[in-house]
Amino acid sequence: MSSFFRSIGLSLDGGDFKAMNLKFVPLMFVVISTVRMWPSTALSKVLVDVVRSNVTEHVVHFALFYLFVIWYLLNWGYMISVTLTKPGGYPNSAPRAYTAEGAIYRVKCSIENTFESMVCFIIAVIICDKVADDNAQELIASWAVLVMLTRTIYPVFYIGDIDFLRTFSFALSMMSIHFMFLVSFFPEFQSFVKST
């Protein structure tokens, strides 16, 4: 599948700065537009309602727990895949020294990126809890659900080496976190988002 996307030019891999920006700038325009419109979509409302009615009223905190579970499961998958494929099994005496290749390497990179983005999300959750007004909470909950969705599919794209969709899902999750910050610190930003 990755070769198909690369054959039609949907890859950020291997281009010079100008060529990459010709693809990256439109991608970011799509990402910003998608994140801005996400809270008003029917899918967003359904997913927030599903979390609220079946799991907890605290959607943002559940999203944080969910990201931790994704990270945890990826770690277990990595350890199992290394144990099954590496002669001598998992290198527990020096696990960071082991250099994986291929899909196993991409699993490891996916784990690291998931952890890094989880740190940003933790900061967003803390700030949203302390700073955001009541009007922003519904927007924040919908973006938290978008972060859950995109971080769920992100490892699939990363392990499958589908770089354009991986970048798109990563950008959606990070832009959602940025929008959570913006509505927390700048209440007037809510009218920009709600004007879609």
XYZ file of C-alpha atoms in Angstrom:
196
model
C 0.000 0.000 0.000
C 2.848 2.379 0.776
C 4.224 1.915 -2.729
C 0.805 2.863 -4.158
C 0.766 6.160 -2.270
C 4.338 6.856 -3.293
C 3.555 6.045 -6.939
C 0.828 8.700 -7.057
C 3.071 11.240 -5.352
C 1.555 11.139 -1.850
C 4.790 10.908 0.064
C 6.888 13.405 1.955
C 9.865 11.089 1.617
C 12.975 11.973 -0.341
C 12.069 15.401 -1.692
C 13.976 18.616 -1.380
C 12.636 21.435 0.782
C 10.582 23.031 -2.003
C 9.046 19.745 -3.157
C 8.207 18.751 0.401
C 6.544 22.093 1.132
C 4.416 21.795 -2.004
C 2.837 18.789 -0.307
C 3.170 19.777 3.344
C 1.493 23.207 3.160
C -1.724 21.883 1.546
C -1.658 18.990 4.016
C -1.552 21.434 6.924
C -4.401 23.442 5.406
C -6.493 20.264 5.295
C -5.433 19.378 8.852
C -6.343 22.796 10.282
C -9.676 22.802 8.451
C -10.473 19.277 9.627
C -9.642 20.012 13.261
C -11.605 23.256 13.146
C -14.703 21.536 11.713
C -14.401 18.319 13.759
C -16.485 19.437 16.793
C -19.478 20.194 14.545
C -19.468 16.810 12.797
C -21.969 14.092 13.571
C -19.174 11.559 14.104
C -17.601 13.742 16.778
C -20.884 14.107 18.619
C -21.598 10.367 18.441
C -18.138 9.398 19.706
C -18.240 11.881 22.589
C -21.707 10.582 23.524
C -20.490 6.972 23.353
C -17.641 7.718 25.755
C -19.907 9.693 28.079
C -22.716 7.148 28.167
C -20.636 3.960 28.238
C -17.378 4.849 29.966
C -17.202 8.126 31.865
C -18.358 11.721 31.859
C -14.719 12.821 31.823
C -13.921 12.358 28.127
C -10.568 14.141 28.215
C -9.280 12.047 31.122
C -10.482 8.879 29.443
C -8.634 9.918 26.273
C -5.449 10.268 28.295
C -5.929 6.806 29.793
C -6.670 5.455 26.304
C -3.403 6.886 24.941
C -1.541 5.199 27.770
C -3.182 1.869 26.882
C -2.196 2.275 23.208
C 1.393 3.016 24.250
C 1.427 0.055 26.655
C 0.082 -2.374 24.053
C 2.594 -1.177 21.464
C 5.386 -1.813 23.983
C 4.183 -5.359 24.576
C 3.865 -5.932 20.839
C 7.417 -4.705 20.346
C 8.837 -6.936 23.063
C 6.957 -9.973 21.756
C 7.977 -9.332 18.143
C 11.639 -8.915 19.118
C 11.492 -12.053 21.274
C 10.019 -14.085 18.423
C 12.267 -12.793 15.645
C 15.678 -12.017 17.163
C 18.105 -14.878 17.636
C 18.658 -15.070 21.360
C 15.325 -13.428 22.169
C 14.654 -10.064 23.759
C 17.888 -8.313 24.867
C 16.825 -7.500 28.414
C 20.370 -6.742 29.580
C 20.638 -3.846 27.075
C 17.248 -3.247 25.444
C 18.075 0.273 24.204
C 21.209 -0.949 22.453
C 19.217 -3.293 20.229
C 18.706 -1.908 16.744
C 15.669 -3.387 15.054
C 15.004 -3.302 11.327
C 11.956 -3.127 9.074
C 8.515 -3.304 10.653
C 9.906 -3.986 14.127
C 11.951 -0.785 13.901
C 8.812 1.102 12.870
C 6.965 -0.371 15.872
C 9.708 0.990 18.119
C 9.511 4.417 16.449
C 5.735 4.367 16.812
C 6.109 3.667 20.533
C 8.522 6.551 20.976
C 6.322 8.961 19.038
C 3.206 7.887 20.929
C 4.972 8.561 24.213
C 6.212 11.965 23.029
C 2.748 13.049 21.911
C 1.258 11.709 25.146
C 3.418 14.199 27.060
C 1.941 17.062 25.015
C -1.552 15.712 25.633
C -0.932 15.441 29.393
C 0.058 19.111 29.477
C -3.053 20.007 27.468
C -5.293 18.051 29.854
C -3.802 19.790 32.903
C -4.118 23.240 31.354
C -7.641 22.603 30.073
C -8.693 21.467 33.549
C -7.303 24.599 35.182
C -7.824 27.343 32.601
C -10.633 26.510 30.157
C -14.089 27.888 30.836
C -17.253 25.769 30.753
C -18.082 26.809 27.194
C -14.843 25.282 25.904
C -15.329 21.875 27.519
C -17.447 20.417 24.701
C -14.891 21.511 22.097
C -12.055 20.100 24.185
C -13.893 16.782 24.599
C -14.418 16.469 20.851
C -10.739 17.164 20.126
C -9.738 14.645 22.794
C -11.785 12.039 20.922
C -10.065 13.049 17.672
C -6.704 12.560 19.385
C -7.861 9.074 20.443
C -8.896 8.211 16.888
C -5.783 9.513 15.207
C -3.407 7.998 17.744
C -5.158 4.635 17.254
C -4.582 4.598 13.496
C -1.154 6.256 13.669
C 0.771 3.055 14.576
C -1.009 1.188 11.769
C 0.230 3.727 9.225
C 3.681 3.844 10.815
C 4.180 0.083 10.908
C 2.722 -0.253 7.410
C 5.172 2.409 6.158
C 2.403 4.633 4.775
C 4.225 7.868 5.471
C 1.730 10.385 4.075
C -1.222 9.040 6.087
C 1.032 8.644 9.128
C 1.996 12.309 8.851
C -1.656 13.260 8.351
C -2.823 11.369 11.460
C 0.085 12.749 13.504
C -0.699 16.301 12.359
C -4.404 15.863 13.194
C -3.610 14.748 16.733
C -1.063 17.499 17.363
C -3.279 20.198 15.849
C -6.144 18.985 18.061
C -3.889 19.493 21.070
C -2.993 22.983 19.802
C -6.684 23.839 19.439
C -7.290 22.619 23.006
C -4.657 25.095 24.183
C -6.093 27.897 22.071
C -9.669 27.591 23.353
C -8.347 27.363 26.913
C -6.211 30.498 26.777
C -8.217 32.548 24.277
C -11.980 32.221 24.805
C -12.576 34.314 21.668
C -11.040 31.453 19.655
C -14.198 29.470 20.402
C -16.200 31.725 18.087
C -13.681 31.051 15.305
C -14.179 27.314 15.720
C -17.961 27.513 16.122
C -18.337 29.627 12.997
C -17.929 26.536 10.784
